[in-house]
């Protein structure tokens, strides 16, 4: 049989580590991007908690994401 107990445990570890290192930080990044300037103090505290909890994945994704503000068009 292809799906033995050992393969099932390895697959479970792979799925959980992928979720922890890629999926959760990506969700946190996009949530931060959308709510950063309008968040309340309690919401900001929860955002900091999720950044702390998903810190290894944040470091892993940070070279590929760029959330700088868009350039303003100043007319003098």
Tab-separated table of C-alpha atoms in Angstrom:
chain	number	residue	atom	x	y	z
A	1	UNK	CA	0.000	0.000	0.000
A	2	UNK	CA	1.286	3.447	-0.911
A	3	UNK	CA	0.013	5.347	2.127
A	4	UNK	CA	1.650	3.612	5.058
A	5	UNK	CA	1.669	4.978	8.575
A	6	UNK	CA	5.157	6.434	8.113
A	7	UNK	CA	4.194	8.154	4.863
A	8	UNK	CA	1.046	9.511	6.468
A	9	UNK	CA	3.028	11.025	9.358
A	10	UNK	CA	5.559	12.524	6.915
A	11	UNK	CA	2.747	13.994	4.818
A	12	UNK	CA	1.112	15.425	7.931
A	13	UNK	CA	4.394	17.060	8.988
A	14	UNK	CA	4.852	18.484	5.485
A	15	UNK	CA	1.336	19.939	5.397
A	16	UNK	CA	1.585	21.426	8.895
A	17	UNK	CA	5.030	22.924	8.294
A	18	UNK	CA	3.929	24.371	4.950
A	19	UNK	CA	0.910	25.897	6.621
A	20	UNK	CA	3.027	27.372	9.402
A	21	UNK	CA	5.830	28.662	7.177
A	22	UNK	CA	3.941	29.833	4.076
A	23	UNK	CA	0.159	29.993	4.384
A	24	UNK	CA	-0.265	31.614	7.818
A	25	UNK	CA	2.391	34.325	7.252
A	26	UNK	CA	0.944	35.131	3.810
A	27	UNK	CA	-2.497	35.613	5.347
A	28	UNK	CA	-1.010	37.772	8.113
A	29	UNK	CA	0.939	39.874	5.581
A	30	UNK	CA	-2.113	40.595	3.453
A	31	UNK	CA	-4.250	41.330	6.504
A	32	UNK	CA	-1.612	43.770	7.775
A	33	UNK	CA	-1.473	45.428	4.363
A	34	UNK	CA	-5.225	45.998	4.310
A	35	UNK	CA	-5.762	47.055	7.927
A	36	UNK	CA	-2.512	48.758	9.025
A	37	UNK	CA	-3.717	52.385	8.983
A	38	UNK	CA	-7.266	51.795	10.221
A	39	UNK	CA	-6.807	49.179	12.966
A	40	UNK	CA	-7.953	49.813	16.523
A	41	UNK	CA	-5.590	49.283	19.447
A	42	UNK	CA	-6.958	45.823	20.322
A	43	UNK	CA	-6.831	44.758	16.689
A	44	UNK	CA	-3.241	46.026	16.452
A	45	UNK	CA	-2.341	43.964	19.532
A	46	UNK	CA	-3.789	40.857	17.883
A	47	UNK	CA	-1.879	41.655	14.680
A	48	UNK	CA	1.368	41.873	16.662
A	49	UNK	CA	0.544	38.527	18.292
A	50	UNK	CA	0.139	36.851	14.905
A	51	UNK	CA	3.362	38.432	13.640
A	52	UNK	CA	5.145	37.045	16.701
A	53	UNK	CA	3.631	33.580	16.264
A	54	UNK	CA	4.440	33.350	12.557
A	55	UNK	CA	7.850	35.050	12.695
A	56	UNK	CA	9.911	32.296	10.945
A	57	UNK	CA	7.489	32.297	8.032
A	58	UNK	CA	7.525	36.096	7.906
A	59	UNK	CA	11.303	36.030	7.504
A	60	UNK	CA	10.945	33.350	4.829
A	61	UNK	CA	8.422	35.401	2.793
A	62	UNK	CA	9.843	38.879	3.356
A	63	UNK	CA	12.280	38.943	0.392
A	64	UNK	CA	9.427	38.233	-2.021
A	65	UNK	CA	6.826	40.728	-0.775
A	66	UNK	CA	6.889	44.492	-1.175
A	67	UNK	CA	4.213	46.514	0.569
A	68	UNK	CA	5.691	49.981	0.290
A	69	UNK	CA	3.145	52.752	-0.077
A	70	UNK	CA	2.479	53.875	-3.631
A	71	UNK	CA	4.179	57.044	-4.769
A	72	UNK	CA	2.068	60.137	-4.242
A	73	UNK	CA	1.427	62.491	-7.117
A	74	UNK	CA	2.291	65.946	-5.799
A	75	UNK	CA	1.031	68.835	-7.878
A	76	UNK	CA	2.608	72.157	-6.979
